[in-house]
């Protein structure tokens, strides 16, 4: 507790390029970039595979491969290959981490839509793309968002490794704290990461509220 | 008109679902496809809107081979109703109904107005329009499914066991509703069911399919019931074929008008009427002309009026409208064995005696083929 007061009470920790706001922004920046890249890759792929049924094996394989992938190891490898100083080395492992949950959930969400519903949509005269975008996606949206949420939380937590290769983010408090035996900094950093994960969770709950149709979430005001 | 010309469907695994089907589905009529599970009803239906493509043969829609029409375009012109309604859960009821109008590019307010009109047409409260499908009962969802299929006013309607997932009471009301709608709309309807009662109730024509996807018989319901083509059809029609057939025979019964007494008549008058008619069971009629029961003249007290007598239960049928089955049903309710004929206002027009009913039913059996629909 004292460590927390020490960490959060220190005015130096609230300003400048090693202050909390700055580090938080850095952290958010590569987390968001990684998540965005993962969404751009995994959502269309998951939609396509779920809709056409082609390449389902690929989803399973990539999910397993990614689960076995050591993020830190990958990070070190990439740094060795491309060198330190750019954000790219951090982004690649984070994207690799974020793609599988999004891909798997998007795929499962689309594939899991009731056959009769899909059938009715085609039967009404919707074309393939219309069936996907107007029916399957809205119905699968809770699962798609769940995949993104899992990915976002993992990314936010794992982005601390950026600090290992000299990049910023909240990981710096943890790593630097460990290196200098400044446990207040380590714990403060860990708490910040946890709070951020919580904030991400909350943000997704809100997005879910707004984006998912009440008819799907079955959340409708009683009148 | 929809014409199947030697249509065969062989699935990839070799299953022959439909085998050389020749069938005409007349315009503005309900044609029912009926048969045991797996006989190819759904496959036949879905080949019409190209949800499935035939392996051999042709399906013509008003003379045009459906294979020459791009499937989504074809389907927008054909209403399609399935068993589980298949409503879009993320859309409000009104938007579900307006699906095809939206696809056809109608403007939103016109499409919605049309949807509201259809909700009313299928017997739904328009207050349901702003709800989501999960907030509706199964029967209501099915009505929405019918409204959605009708939204763009397609000339053809395909219905695949649309009422089989709801309870029997709701099913009956949905069937009645469909017949009522059809009497205004005159759509060309292909209706799939495995329930023979539903088939004879709804169909102008009934096509019976057998497993292996061949047509066993196609006929109007009365003909089907009275002259099944073979043992398979006979067995499929089931045990109550005889009694069901009477639904298609109008109750053209000789009515006796000398078998009624007013409910305030004196006992002596009752005895007089009975003696004059030669029969003991008389129908009691109230001052408004409506039936109030039967009395047995063989069992009269010495004095008093009809009001002192215990009246026996009775049943009625509308002469000139109801079927022989309804008249028989009315007779079965009464110890007299007779049925009281009434007009549309419920006023007594005469009495069909037990003897007259017996003569009518034995006449039908002799005649073989029933006449018209009840
Ligand atoms: N996609 C498919 N692949 C292979 N065989 C199929 C396929 N769809 C249906 N069948 C087979 O074709 C036959 C006819 O099926 P269909 O669904 O048309 O029957 P049905 O008369 O509608 O039956 P039910 O009353 O059970 O709905 C069945 O033997 C069925 O197993
Ligand atoms: Mg079927």
Coordinates of C-alpha atoms and ligand atoms in Angstrom, one line a residue:
Chain A
X1 CA 0.0 0.0 0.0
X2 CA 2.8 2.4 0.9
X3 CA 4.4 1.5 -2.4
X4 CA 1.3 2.6 -4.2
X5 CA 1.1 5.8 -2.3
X6 CA 4.8 6.4 -3.0
X7 CA 4.3 5.6 -6.7
X8 CA 1.1 7.5 -7.4
X9 CA 2.0 10.3 -4.9
X10 CA 5.2 11.2 -6.7
X11 CA 4.7 14.3 -8.8
X12 CA 7.5 13.3 -11.0
X13 CA 5.4 10.4 -12.1
X14 CA 2.7 12.6 -13.5
X15 CA 4.7 14.7 -15.9
X16 CA 7.2 14.5 -18.7
X17 CA 8.2 11.7 -20.9
X18 CA 8.4 9.2 -18.1
X19 CA 5.1 10.4 -16.5
X20 CA 2.0 8.3 -16.2
X21 CA 0.0 10.2 -18.8
X22 CA 2.7 10.0 -21.4
X23 CA 3.5 6.3 -20.8
X24 CA -0.2 5.5 -20.8
X25 CA -0.6 7.1 -24.1
X26 CA 2.4 5.2 -25.5
X27 CA 1.0 2.0 -24.2
X28 CA -2.4 2.7 -25.7
X29 CA -0.9 3.7 -28.9
X30 CA 0.8 0.5 -29.7
X31 CA -1.9 -1.6 -28.2
X32 CA -4.5 0.2 -30.4
X33 CA -2.3 -0.2 -33.5
X34 CA -1.8 -3.8 -32.9
X35 CA -5.4 -4.4 -32.2
X36 CA -6.4 -2.5 -35.3
X37 CA -4.0 -4.4 -37.5
X38 CA -5.3 -7.7 -36.0
X39 CA -9.0 -6.7 -36.6
X40 CA -8.2 -5.7 -40.2
X41 CA -6.6 -9.1 -40.8
X42 CA -8.8 -11.4 -38.7
X43 CA -12.3 -10.1 -39.1
X44 CA -12.5 -10.2 -42.9
X45 CA -10.7 -13.6 -42.9
X46 CA -13.1 -14.9 -40.2
X47 CA -16.1 -13.6 -42.1
X48 CA -15.0 -15.1 -45.3
X49 CA -14.1 -18.5 -43.9
X50 CA -17.3 -18.6 -41.8
X51 CA -19.5 -17.6 -44.7
X52 CA -18.0 -19.8 -47.4
X53 CA -16.9 -22.7 -45.2
X54 CA -13.7 -22.7 -47.1
X55 CA -10.4 -22.8 -45.1
X56 CA -11.9 -23.8 -41.8
X57 CA -8.9 -25.9 -41.1
X58 CA -6.7 -22.8 -41.4
X59 CA -8.6 -21.3 -38.5
X60 CA -7.9 -24.2 -36.3
X61 CA -4.3 -24.5 -37.2
X62 CA -3.5 -20.8 -36.9
X63 CA -5.3 -20.7 -33.5
X64 CA -3.2 -23.6 -32.2
X65 CA 0.0 -22.3 -33.7
X66 CA -0.6 -18.9 -32.2
X67 CA -1.4 -20.3 -28.8
X68 CA 2.0 -22.1 -28.8
X69 CA 3.8 -18.9 -29.9
X70 CA 6.0 -17.3 -27.1
X71 CA 5.4 -13.6 -27.4
X72 CA 8.6 -12.6 -25.7
X73 CA 10.6 -15.0 -27.8
X74 CA 9.1 -13.7 -31.0
X75 CA 9.8 -10.2 -29.9
X76 CA 13.5 -10.9 -29.2
X77 CA 13.8 -12.7 -32.5
X78 CA 12.3 -9.8 -34.4
X79 CA 14.4 -7.3 -32.6
X80 CA 17.5 -9.3 -33.6
X81 CA 16.3 -9.3 -37.2
X82 CA 15.2 -5.7 -37.7
X83 CA 16.9 -3.9 -34.8
X84 CA 15.6 -1.7 -32.0
X85 CA 14.1 1.7 -32.3
X86 CA 10.9 1.3 -34.3
X87 CA 7.6 0.1 -33.1
X88 CA 7.4 -2.7 -35.7
X89 CA 9.2 -5.3 -33.5
X90 CA 6.6 -4.8 -30.8
X91 CA 3.7 -4.7 -33.1
X92 CA 4.3 -8.0 -34.8
X93 CA 4.1 -10.3 -31.8
X94 CA 1.2 -8.3 -30.4
X95 CA -0.7 -8.7 -33.7
X96 CA 0.1 -12.4 -33.7
X97 CA -1.3 -12.6 -30.2
X98 CA -4.5 -10.7 -31.1
X99 CA -5.4 -12.4 -34.4
X100 CA -6.4 -15.9 -33.2
X101 CA -9.1 -14.9 -30.7
X102 CA -10.6 -12.5 -33.2
X103 CA -10.4 -15.0 -36.1
X104 CA -11.7 -17.9 -34.1
X105 CA -14.6 -16.0 -32.6
X106 CA -15.6 -14.3 -35.9
X107 CA -15.5 -17.6 -37.7
X108 CA -17.5 -19.4 -35.0
X109 CA -19.9 -16.6 -34.7
X110 CA -20.7 -16.6 -38.4
X111 CA -20.7 -20.4 -38.8
X112 CA -22.9 -20.8 -35.7
X113 CA -25.8 -18.7 -37.1
X114 CA -28.9 -20.8 -37.3
X115 CA -29.2 -22.7 -40.5
X116 CA -32.9 -21.8 -40.9
X117 CA -32.1 -18.1 -40.6
X118 CA -29.4 -18.3 -43.3
X119 CA -31.8 -20.3 -45.4
X120 CA -34.6 -17.7 -44.9
X121 CA -32.2 -14.9 -45.9
X122 CA -31.3 -16.6 -49.1
X123 CA -35.0 -17.6 -49.7
X124 CA -36.0 -13.9 -49.4
X125 CA -33.7 -13.1 -52.3
X126 CA -30.7 -11.6 -50.5
X127 CA -27.4 -12.1 -52.3
X128 CA -24.4 -13.8 -50.7
X129 CA -22.8 -10.6 -49.6
X130 CA -26.1 -9.2 -48.3
X131 CA -26.7 -12.3 -46.3
X132 CA -23.3 -11.9 -44.7
X133 CA -23.4 -8.2 -44.0
X134 CA -27.1 -7.7 -43.3
X135 CA -27.9 -10.9 -41.4
X136 CA -24.9 -13.0 -40.3
X137 CA -22.8 -10.2 -39.0
X138 CA -25.5 -8.5 -36.9
X139 CA -26.4 -11.8 -35.4
X140 CA -22.8 -12.9 -34.8
X141 CA -21.8 -9.5 -33.5
X142 CA -21.7 -10.4 -29.8
X143 CA -19.2 -13.2 -30.5
X144 CA -17.1 -11.0 -32.9
X145 CA -16.9 -8.3 -30.2
X146 CA -16.1 -11.0 -27.6
X147 CA -13.1 -12.0 -29.7
X148 CA -12.0 -8.4 -30.0
X149 CA -12.3 -7.9 -26.3
X150 CA -10.2 -11.0 -25.4
X151 CA -7.6 -9.8 -27.9
X152 CA -7.6 -6.3 -26.6
X153 CA -7.1 -7.3 -23.0
X154 CA -4.3 -9.7 -24.0
X155 CA -2.7 -7.0 -26.0
X156 CA -2.9 -4.4 -23.3
X157 CA -1.5 -6.7 -20.8
X158 CA 1.2 -8.1 -23.1
X159 CA 2.3 -4.7 -24.5
X160 CA 4.4 -4.3 -21.3
X161 CA 7.0 -6.4 -23.2
X162 CA 7.7 -3.3 -25.3
X163 CA 9.8 -2.1 -22.5
X164 CA 12.2 -5.0 -22.9
X165 CA 13.3 -3.7 -26.3
X166 CA 13.6 -0.2 -25.1
X167 CA 10.3 1.1 -26.1
X168 CA 7.9 3.0 -23.8
X169 CA 4.6 2.1 -22.4
X170 CA 3.6 1.1 -18.9
X171 CA 5.9 -1.8 -19.1
X172 CA 8.7 0.6 -18.4
X173 CA 7.6 1.1 -14.8
X174 CA 7.7 -2.7 -14.3
X175 CA 10.9 -3.4 -16.0
X176 CA 12.8 -0.4 -14.8
X177 CA 11.4 -1.0 -11.3
X178 CA 12.7 -4.6 -11.3
X179 CA 16.1 -3.5 -12.6
X180 CA 16.6 -0.8 -10.0
X181 CA 14.8 -2.7 -7.2
X182 CA 12.2 0.1 -7.1
X183 CA 9.3 -2.0 -6.2
X184 CA 6.9 0.9 -5.9
X185 CA 7.4 1.5 -9.6
X186 CA 7.0 -2.2 -10.5
X187 CA 3.8 -2.5 -8.5
X188 CA 2.5 0.8 -9.6
X189 CA 3.1 -0.2 -13.2
X190 CA 1.3 -3.5 -12.7
X191 CA -1.7 -1.8 -11.1
X192 CA -1.9 0.6 -14.1
X193 CA -1.8 -2.2 -16.5
X194 CA -4.6 -4.0 -14.6
X195 CA -6.7 -0.8 -14.5
X196 CA -6.2 -0.4 -18.2
X197 CA -7.4 -3.9 -18.8
X198 CA -10.4 -3.1 -16.7
X199 CA -11.1 0.0 -18.7
X200 CA -10.9 -1.9 -21.9
X201 CA -13.3 -4.4 -20.6
X202 CA -15.7 -1.6 -19.7
X203 CA -15.3 0.0 -23.0
X204 CA -16.2 -3.2 -24.8
X205 CA -19.3 -3.6 -22.7
X206 CA -20.4 -0.2 -23.8
X207 CA -19.7 -0.9 -27.4
X208 CA -21.7 -4.1 -27.1
X209 CA -24.6 -2.1 -25.7
X210 CA -24.6 0.3 -28.6
X211 CA -23.7 -2.0 -31.5
X212 CA -25.6 -5.2 -30.8
X213 CA -29.3 -5.2 -31.7
X214 CA -31.6 -5.5 -28.7
X215 CA -33.2 -8.3 -30.6
X216 CA -30.0 -10.3 -30.5
X217 CA -28.9 -9.5 -27.0
X218 CA -32.5 -9.8 -25.8
X219 CA -32.1 -6.7 -23.8
X220 CA -35.3 -4.7 -24.4
X221 CA -37.0 -2.3 -22.1
X222 CA -40.3 -3.6 -20.7
X223 CA -43.2 -1.5 -21.7
Chain B
X1 CA -48.8 -21.8 -63.3
X2 CA -45.8 -23.9 -62.2
X3 CA -45.0 -27.0 -64.2
X4 CA -42.6 -29.7 -63.2
X5 CA -41.4 -31.5 -66.4
X6 CA -39.7 -34.7 -65.6
X7 CA -37.8 -33.3 -62.7
X8 CA -35.2 -35.4 -60.9
X9 CA -32.9 -34.4 -58.0
X10 CA -30.0 -36.6 -57.2
X11 CA -27.9 -35.3 -54.3
X12 CA -24.1 -35.5 -54.4
X13 CA -24.1 -38.6 -52.2
X14 CA -26.3 -40.4 -54.7
X15 CA -29.7 -40.1 -52.9
X16 CA -32.5 -39.7 -55.3
X17 CA -34.8 -37.2 -53.5
X18 CA -37.2 -36.6 -56.4
X19 CA -37.6 -38.9 -59.3
X20 CA -39.0 -37.9 -62.7
X21 CA -41.7 -35.6 -61.3
X22 CA -44.4 -34.4 -63.6
X23 CA -46.8 -32.0 -61.9
X24 CA -48.8 -28.9 -62.7
X25 CA -49.5 -26.3 -60.0
X26 CA -52.4 -24.3 -61.2
X27 CA -52.5 -20.5 -60.8
X28 CA -54.4 -19.1 -57.9
X29 CA -54.9 -22.5 -56.2
X30 CA -53.4 -24.2 -53.2
X31 CA -51.5 -27.3 -54.2
X32 CA -50.3 -29.4 -51.3
X33 CA -47.4 -31.8 -51.4
X34 CA -47.9 -34.4 -48.8
X35 CA -46.1 -37.7 -48.0
X36 CA -44.0 -39.5 -45.4
X37 CA -40.8 -38.0 -44.1
X38 CA -38.0 -38.1 -46.7
X39 CA -40.2 -38.4 -49.7
X40 CA -38.8 -35.3 -51.3
X41 CA -41.4 -32.7 -50.5
X42 CA -38.9 -30.0 -49.4
X43 CA -36.6 -30.8 -52.2
X44 CA -39.4 -30.4 -54.7
X45 CA -40.5 -27.1 -53.2
X46 CA -37.0 -25.7 -53.0
X47 CA -36.3 -26.4 -56.6
X48 CA -39.0 -23.9 -57.6
X49 CA -37.1 -21.0 -56.1
X50 CA -33.8 -22.5 -56.9
X51 CA -32.7 -23.0 -53.3
X52 CA -31.8 -26.3 -54.9
X53 CA -31.2 -26.9 -58.6
X54 CA -32.8 -29.9 -60.3
X55 CA -30.4 -32.5 -61.7
X56 CA -32.7 -33.3 -64.6
X57 CA -35.9 -31.9 -66.1
X58 CA -37.3 -28.4 -66.0
X59 CA -39.4 -26.3 -63.8
X60 CA -41.4 -23.7 -65.6
X61 CA -42.9 -20.7 -63.9
X62 CA -45.6 -19.3 -66.3
X63 CA -43.7 -21.0 -69.1
X64 CA -40.3 -19.6 -68.2
X65 CA -37.6 -22.1 -67.1
X66 CA -36.6 -21.0 -63.6
X67 CA -33.0 -22.0 -64.4
X68 CA -32.8 -19.0 -66.8
X69 CA -33.5 -16.5 -63.9
X70 CA -30.8 -15.4 -61.5
X71 CA -31.7 -16.9 -58.2
X72 CA -32.0 -13.8 -56.0
X73 CA -34.1 -12.1 -58.6
X74 CA -36.3 -15.2 -58.9
X75 CA -36.7 -15.4 -55.1
X76 CA -37.7 -11.8 -54.6
X77 CA -40.7 -12.6 -56.8
X78 CA -41.7 -15.8 -54.8
X79 CA -42.8 -15.7 -51.2
X80 CA -41.1 -18.3 -49.0
X81 CA -42.3 -19.4 -45.6
X82 CA -40.5 -22.1 -43.6
X83 CA -41.2 -24.1 -40.5
X84 CA -39.2 -22.1 -38.0
X85 CA -40.3 -18.7 -39.4
X86 CA -36.7 -17.8 -39.8
X87 CA -37.2 -14.2 -38.8
X88 CA -34.2 -11.9 -38.6
X89 CA -33.6 -11.7 -34.8
X90 CA -31.8 -8.3 -35.0
X91 CA -34.6 -6.6 -36.9
X92 CA -37.9 -5.3 -35.6
X93 CA -41.0 -7.1 -36.8
X94 CA -42.0 -4.3 -39.2
X95 CA -38.5 -4.4 -40.8
X96 CA -38.6 -8.1 -41.0
X97 CA -41.9 -7.9 -42.9
X98 CA -40.4 -5.2 -45.2
X99 CA -37.3 -7.3 -46.1
X100 CA -38.2 -7.8 -49.7
X101 CA -39.6 -4.4 -50.4
X102 CA -36.3 -2.9 -49.0
X103 CA -34.4 -5.3 -51.3
X104 CA -36.5 -4.1 -54.2
X105 CA -35.5 -0.6 -53.4
X106 CA -38.9 0.7 -52.2
X107 CA -38.5 3.8 -50.1
X108 CA -38.5 3.2 -46.4
X109 CA -41.8 4.8 -45.5
X110 CA -43.7 3.0 -48.3
X111 CA -42.1 -0.3 -47.3
X112 CA -43.0 0.2 -43.7
X113 CA -46.6 1.2 -44.5
X114 CA -47.0 -1.9 -46.6
X115 CA -45.5 -4.0 -43.7
X116 CA -48.1 -2.5 -41.3
X117 CA -50.9 -3.3 -43.7
X118 CA -49.7 -6.9 -44.0
X119 CA -49.4 -7.4 -40.2
X120 CA -53.1 -6.4 -40.0
X121 CA -53.9 -8.7 -42.8
X122 CA -52.4 -11.8 -41.2
X123 CA -54.3 -11.0 -38.0
X124 CA -51.6 -9.4 -35.9
X125 CA -51.9 -6.4 -33.7
X126 CA -49.8 -3.6 -35.3
X127 CA -48.5 -2.8 -31.8
X128 CA -46.2 -5.8 -32.3
X129 CA -44.5 -4.0 -35.2
X130 CA -41.9 -2.4 -33.0
X131 CA -41.0 -5.6 -31.2
X132 CA -38.2 -8.0 -31.9
X133 CA -38.9 -11.6 -33.0
X134 CA -37.9 -13.1 -29.6
X135 CA -40.7 -11.2 -28.0
X136 CA -43.4 -13.0 -30.0
X137 CA -45.0 -16.4 -29.5
X138 CA -44.4 -19.2 -32.1
X139 CA -47.8 -18.7 -33.7
X140 CA -47.2 -14.9 -33.9
X141 CA -43.8 -15.4 -35.5
X142 CA -45.3 -17.7 -38.0
X143 CA -47.9 -15.1 -38.9
X144 CA -45.0 -12.6 -39.4
X145 CA -43.3 -15.2 -41.6
X146 CA -46.4 -15.2 -43.8
X147 CA -46.7 -11.4 -43.8
X148 CA -43.0 -11.2 -44.8
X149 CA -43.5 -13.6 -47.7
X150 CA -46.5 -11.6 -48.9
X151 CA -44.8 -8.2 -48.5
X152 CA -43.9 -7.5 -52.2
X153 CA -47.1 -9.1 -53.4
X154 CA -45.5 -12.1 -55.2
X155 CA -47.9 -14.2 -57.3
X156 CA -46.4 -17.4 -55.9
X157 CA -46.0 -18.5 -52.3
X158 CA -44.0 -21.5 -51.2
X159 CA -44.7 -22.8 -47.7
X160 CA -42.7 -25.7 -46.2
X161 CA -44.5 -27.1 -43.1
X162 CA -45.2 -23.6 -42.0
X163 CA -47.6 -24.6 -39.2
X164 CA -46.1 -27.8 -37.9
X165 CA -44.1 -26.3 -35.0
X166 CA -47.1 -24.7 -33.3
X167 CA -49.7 -26.3 -31.0
X168 CA -52.8 -27.8 -32.6
X169 CA -55.2 -24.9 -31.6
X170 CA -52.9 -22.2 -33.0
X171 CA -52.3 -24.4 -36.1
X172 CA -56.0 -24.6 -36.8
X173 CA -56.3 -20.8 -36.5
X174 CA -53.3 -20.3 -38.8
X175 CA -54.9 -22.7 -41.4
X176 CA -58.2 -20.8 -41.2
X177 CA -56.3 -17.6 -41.6
X178 CA -54.5 -18.9 -44.7
X179 CA -57.7 -20.0 -46.3
X180 CA -59.2 -16.6 -45.6
X181 CA -56.2 -14.8 -47.0
X182 CA -56.2 -17.0 -50.0
X183 CA -59.9 -16.2 -50.7
X184 CA -58.9 -12.5 -51.1
X185 CA -55.4 -12.9 -52.6
X186 CA -55.7 -15.8 -55.0
X187 CA -52.0 -16.7 -54.9
X188 CA -50.5 -19.7 -56.5
X189 CA -49.5 -21.6 -53.4
X190 CA -47.4 -24.7 -53.0
X191 CA -47.8 -26.0 -49.5
X192 CA -45.7 -28.8 -48.0
X193 CA -46.9 -30.9 -45.1
X194 CA -46.7 -34.5 -43.8
X195 CA -50.1 -34.1 -42.2
X196 CA -52.9 -35.5 -44.4
X197 CA -55.6 -33.7 -42.4
X198 CA -53.9 -30.4 -43.1
X199 CA -53.5 -31.4 -46.8
X200 CA -57.2 -32.1 -47.4
X201 CA -58.2 -29.0 -45.4
X202 CA -56.0 -26.6 -47.3
X203 CA -55.5 -28.1 -50.7
X204 CA -57.5 -27.4 -53.8
X205 CA -55.3 -30.2 -55.1
X206 CA -53.2 -32.6 -53.1
X207 CA -50.1 -34.4 -54.5
X208 CA -49.1 -37.5 -52.6
X209 CA -45.5 -38.4 -52.9
X210 CA -43.9 -41.7 -51.8
X211 CA -40.4 -42.3 -50.5
X212 CA -38.0 -42.4 -53.4
X213 CA -39.5 -39.2 -54.7
X214 CA -42.2 -40.4 -57.0
X215 CA -45.7 -39.1 -57.4
X216 CA -48.3 -41.5 -56.1
X217 CA -51.5 -39.5 -56.9
X218 CA -52.6 -36.0 -57.5
X219 CA -56.3 -35.1 -57.1
X220 CA -58.7 -32.8 -55.3
X221 CA -59.2 -33.8 -51.7
X222 CA -62.7 -35.4 -52.2
X223 CA -61.4 -37.6 -55.0
X224 CA -58.3 -38.5 -53.1
X225 CA -60.4 -39.6 -50.1
X226 CA -63.0 -41.5 -52.1
X227 CA -60.8 -43.0 -54.7
X228 CA -57.2 -43.5 -53.6
X229 CA -55.0 -44.6 -56.5
X230 CA -53.3 -47.5 -54.7
X231 CA -52.6 -49.2 -51.3
X232 CA -49.8 -46.7 -50.5
X233 CA -52.2 -43.8 -50.8
X234 CA -55.0 -45.6 -49.0
X235 CA -52.7 -46.4 -46.1
X236 CA -51.3 -42.9 -46.0
X237 CA -54.8 -41.4 -45.9
X238 CA -55.3 -43.5 -42.7
X239 CA -58.2 -45.0 -40.9
X240 CA -60.7 -42.2 -40.7
X241 CA -60.8 -41.7 -44.4
X242 CA -64.5 -42.5 -44.6
X243 CA -65.5 -39.9 -42.0
X244 CA -63.1 -37.3 -43.3
X245 CA -64.6 -37.7 -46.7
X246 CA -67.9 -36.5 -45.4
X247 CA -66.3 -33.1 -44.9
X248 CA -66.3 -32.7 -48.7
X249 CA -70.0 -33.6 -49.1
X250 CA -72.6 -30.9 -48.6
X251 CA -75.4 -31.7 -46.2
X252 CA -78.1 -31.8 -48.8
X253 CA -80.6 -33.5 -46.4
X254 CA -84.3 -33.7 -46.6
X255 CA -85.5 -31.4 -43.8
X256 CA -88.8 -32.0 -41.9
X257 CA -90.6 -28.9 -40.8
X258 CA -93.3 -30.8 -39.0
X259 CA -91.1 -31.9 -36.1
X260 CA -90.9 -28.6 -34.1
X261 CA -92.9 -27.4 -31.1
X262 CA -92.8 -23.9 -29.5
X263 CA -91.3 -23.9 -26.0
X264 CA -94.5 -22.7 -24.4
X265 CA -96.8 -25.3 -26.1
X266 CA -99.2 -27.4 -24.1
X267 CA -98.4 -31.1 -23.5
X268 CA -101.4 -32.1 -25.4
X269 CA -100.2 -30.1 -28.4
X270 CA -96.8 -31.9 -28.3
X271 CA -98.6 -35.3 -28.2
X272 CA -100.6 -34.1 -31.2
X273 CA -97.6 -33.1 -33.3
X274 CA -95.9 -36.4 -32.5
X275 CA -98.9 -38.4 -33.5
X276 CA -99.3 -36.5 -36.7
X277 CA -95.7 -36.9 -37.7
X278 CA -95.4 -40.5 -36.7
X279 CA -92.1 -39.7 -34.8
X280 CA -91.5 -39.3 -31.1
X281 CA -88.5 -36.9 -31.0
X282 CA -89.5 -33.3 -31.5
X283 CA -87.3 -30.2 -31.6
X284 CA -88.3 -27.4 -29.2
X285 CA -88.0 -23.8 -30.6
X286 CA -88.0 -20.7 -28.5
X287 CA -89.9 -17.5 -29.2
X288 CA -86.9 -16.1 -31.2
X289 CA -87.0 -19.2 -33.5
X290 CA -83.8 -20.6 -32.0
X291 CA -83.5 -24.3 -30.9
X292 CA -83.6 -25.1 -27.2
X293 CA -83.5 -28.9 -27.2
X294 CA -85.3 -32.1 -28.0
X295 CA -88.2 -33.7 -26.3
X296 CA -89.3 -37.3 -26.4
X297 CA -93.1 -37.5 -27.0
X298 CA -93.1 -41.2 -25.8
X299 CA -92.3 -39.9 -22.3
X300 CA -94.7 -37.1 -21.6
X301 CA -96.5 -36.2 -18.3
X302 CA -100.3 -36.0 -18.4
X303 CA -100.5 -32.3 -18.2
X304 CA -98.5 -29.0 -18.2
X305 CA -96.5 -27.3 -20.9
X306 CA -93.1 -27.8 -22.7
X307 CA -91.5 -25.5 -20.1
X308 CA -92.0 -28.2 -17.5
X309 CA -90.2 -30.9 -19.5
X310 CA -86.6 -31.8 -19.3
X311 CA -85.0 -30.9 -22.7
X312 CA -82.4 -33.1 -24.2
X313 CA -79.1 -31.8 -25.7
X314 CA -79.0 -31.0 -29.4
X315 CA -76.6 -30.1 -32.2
X316 CA -77.1 -27.8 -35.2
X317 CA -75.8 -27.4 -38.7
X318 CA -76.3 -24.7 -41.3
X319 CA -78.3 -26.2 -44.2
X320 CA -76.8 -25.4 -47.5
X321 CA -73.4 -24.4 -46.1
X322 CA -72.1 -27.1 -43.7
X323 CA -70.9 -30.5 -44.7
X324 CA -72.5 -33.8 -44.1
X325 CA -69.8 -34.4 -41.5
X326 CA -71.0 -31.4 -39.5
X327 CA -74.6 -32.6 -39.7
X328 CA -73.6 -36.0 -38.5
X329 CA -71.6 -34.4 -35.7
X330 CA -74.7 -32.5 -34.7
X331 CA -76.8 -35.7 -34.7
X332 CA -74.2 -37.5 -32.5
X333 CA -74.7 -34.8 -29.8
X334 CA -78.4 -35.6 -29.5
X335 CA -80.1 -38.7 -28.0
X336 CA -82.7 -38.3 -30.8
X337 CA -80.1 -39.1 -33.4
X338 CA -81.3 -36.2 -35.5
X339 CA -79.7 -32.9 -36.3
X340 CA -81.4 -29.4 -36.2
X341 CA -80.9 -27.3 -39.3
X342 CA -80.5 -23.6 -38.7
X343 CA -80.0 -20.6 -41.0
X344 CA -77.0 -18.2 -40.7
X345 CA -78.8 -16.3 -37.8
X346 CA -79.2 -19.6 -35.9
X347 CA -83.0 -19.8 -36.5
X348 CA -84.4 -23.3 -36.9
X349 CA -85.3 -24.1 -40.5
X350 CA -86.1 -27.8 -40.1
X351 CA -84.9 -31.1 -38.7
X352 CA -82.8 -33.8 -40.3
X353 CA -83.9 -37.1 -38.8
X354 CA -81.7 -40.0 -37.9
X355 CA -83.2 -41.9 -40.8
X356 CA -82.4 -39.2 -43.3
X357 CA -78.8 -39.0 -42.1
X358 CA -78.4 -42.7 -42.3
X359 CA -79.8 -42.7 -45.8
X360 CA -77.4 -39.9 -46.8
X361 CA -74.3 -41.6 -45.5
X362 CA -75.1 -44.9 -47.1
X363 CA -75.8 -43.1 -50.3
X364 CA -72.3 -41.6 -50.3
X365 CA -70.7 -44.9 -49.8
X366 CA -72.6 -46.3 -52.8
X367 CA -71.9 -43.3 -54.9
X368 CA -68.1 -43.7 -54.4
X369 CA -67.0 -40.2 -55.3
X370 CA -68.0 -37.2 -53.3
X371 CA -69.1 -34.0 -54.8
X372 CA -67.5 -30.6 -54.3
X373 CA -66.0 -29.2 -51.1
X374 CA -67.8 -28.7 -47.8
Ligands
LIG1 N1 -28.4 -32.0 -48.9 C1 -28.7 -33.3 -49.0 N2 -27.8 -34.2 -49.4 C2 -28.1 -35.5 -49.5 N3 -29.4 -36.0 -49.3 C3 -30.3 -35.2 -49.0 C4 -30.0 -33.8 -48.8 N4 -31.2 -33.1 -48.5 C5 -32.1 -34.1 -48.5 N5 -31.6 -35.3 -48.8 C6 -32.3 -36.6 -48.8 O1 -33.3 -36.5 -49.9 C7 -34.5 -37.1 -49.5 C8 -35.6 -36.2 -49.5 O2 -35.4 -35.1 -48.6 P1 -36.5 -34.0 -48.4 O3 -35.9 -33.0 -47.4 O4 -36.9 -33.4 -49.7 O5 -37.7 -34.8 -47.7 P2 -39.1 -34.3 -47.1 O6 -40.1 -35.0 -47.8 O7 -39.1 -32.8 -47.1 O8 -39.0 -34.9 -45.6 P3 -39.5 -34.3 -44.2 O9 -41.0 -34.5 -44.2 O10 -38.8 -35.1 -43.2 O11 -39.2 -32.8 -44.2 C9 -34.3 -37.7 -48.1 O12 -33.9 -39.0 -48.2 C10 -33.1 -36.9 -47.6 O13 -32.3 -37.7 -46.7
LIG2 MG1 -39.1 -31.3 -45.5

